[in-house]
PDB file of C-alpha atoms in Angstrom:
ATOM      1  CA  MET P 107      84.401  40.928  87.814  1.00  0.00           C
ATOM      2  CA  GLU P 108      85.158  39.206  84.467  1.00  0.00           C
ATOM      3  CA  ILE P 109      81.419  38.855  83.737  1.00  0.00           C
ATOM      4  CA  VAL P 110      80.924  42.603  84.236  1.00  0.00           C
ATOM      5  CA  LEU P 111      83.841  43.309  81.909  1.00  0.00           C
ATOM      6  CA  LYS P 112      82.440  41.113  79.114  1.00  0.00           C
ATOM      7  CA  TYR P 113      78.975  42.561  79.647  1.00  0.00           C
ATOM      8  CA  ARG P 114      80.414  46.085  79.378  1.00  0.00           C
ATOM      9  CA  GLU P 115      82.331  45.110  76.256  1.00  0.00           C
ATOM     10  CA  GLN P 116      79.187  43.755  74.597  1.00  0.00           C
ATOM     11  CA  PHE P 117      77.215  46.831  75.690  1.00  0.00           C
ATOM     12  CA  ASN P 118      79.879  49.136  74.267  1.00  0.00           C
ATOM     13  CA  LEU P 119      79.818  47.215  70.953  1.00  0.00           C
ATOM     14  CA  LYS P 120      76.026  47.562  70.862  1.00  0.00           C
ATOM     15  CA  THR P 121      76.074  51.186  71.500  1.00  0.00           C
ATOM     16  CA  ASP P 122      78.779  51.723  68.886  1.00  0.00           C
ATOM     17  CA  ILE P 123      76.582  49.844  66.305  1.00  0.00           C
ATOM     18  CA  LEU P 124      73.555  51.849  67.325  1.00  0.00           C
ATOM     19  CA  ARG P 125      75.479  55.095  67.019  1.00  0.00           C
ATOM     20  CA  SER P 126      76.888  54.351  63.662  1.00  0.00           C
ATOM     21  CA  SER P 127      73.498  53.215  62.352  1.00  0.00           C
ATOM     22  CA  CYS P 128      71.920  56.472  63.711  1.00  0.00           C
ATOM     23  CA  LEU P 129      74.638  58.529  61.935  1.00  0.00           C
ATOM     24  CA  TRP P 130      73.872  56.612  58.656  1.00  0.00           C
ATOM     25  CA  GLU P 131      70.224  57.249  59.009  1.00  0.00           C
ATOM     26  CA  ILE P 132      70.854  60.993  59.601  1.00  0.00           C
ATOM     27  CA  GLN P 133      73.101  61.098  56.515  1.00  0.00           C
ATOM     28  CA  LYS P 134      70.386  59.421  54.500  1.00  0.00           C
ATOM     29  CA  LEU P 135      67.769  61.939  55.653  1.00  0.00           C
ATOM     30  CA  VAL P 136      70.159  64.850  54.799  1.00  0.00           C
ATOM     31  CA  GLN P 137      70.748  63.493  51.296  1.00  0.00           C
ATOM     32  CA  TYR P 138      67.036  62.905  50.824  1.00  0.00           C
ATOM     33  CA  GLY P 139      66.328  66.577  51.899  1.00  0.00           C
ATOM     34  CA  GLN P 140      69.016  67.881  49.558  1.00  0.00           C
ATOM     35  CA  GLU P 141      67.577  65.981  46.601  1.00  0.00           C
ATOM     36  CA  ILE P 142      64.063  67.425  47.396  1.00  0.00           C
ATOM     37  CA  ASN P 143      65.493  70.990  47.473  1.00  0.00           C
ATOM     38  CA  LYS P 144      67.030  70.449  44.042  1.00  0.00           C
ATOM     39  CA  GLN P 145      63.685  69.690  42.448  1.00  0.00           C
TER      40      GLN P 145
END
């Protein structure tokens, strides 16, 4: 059972990192699009 819990914690950490990096990428794309619209 402990192994499963450890694995789940690592998995949650990885998905959190992926989620935050995805949000960061989206924010970059939005900023990029806004700058293109300004020109």
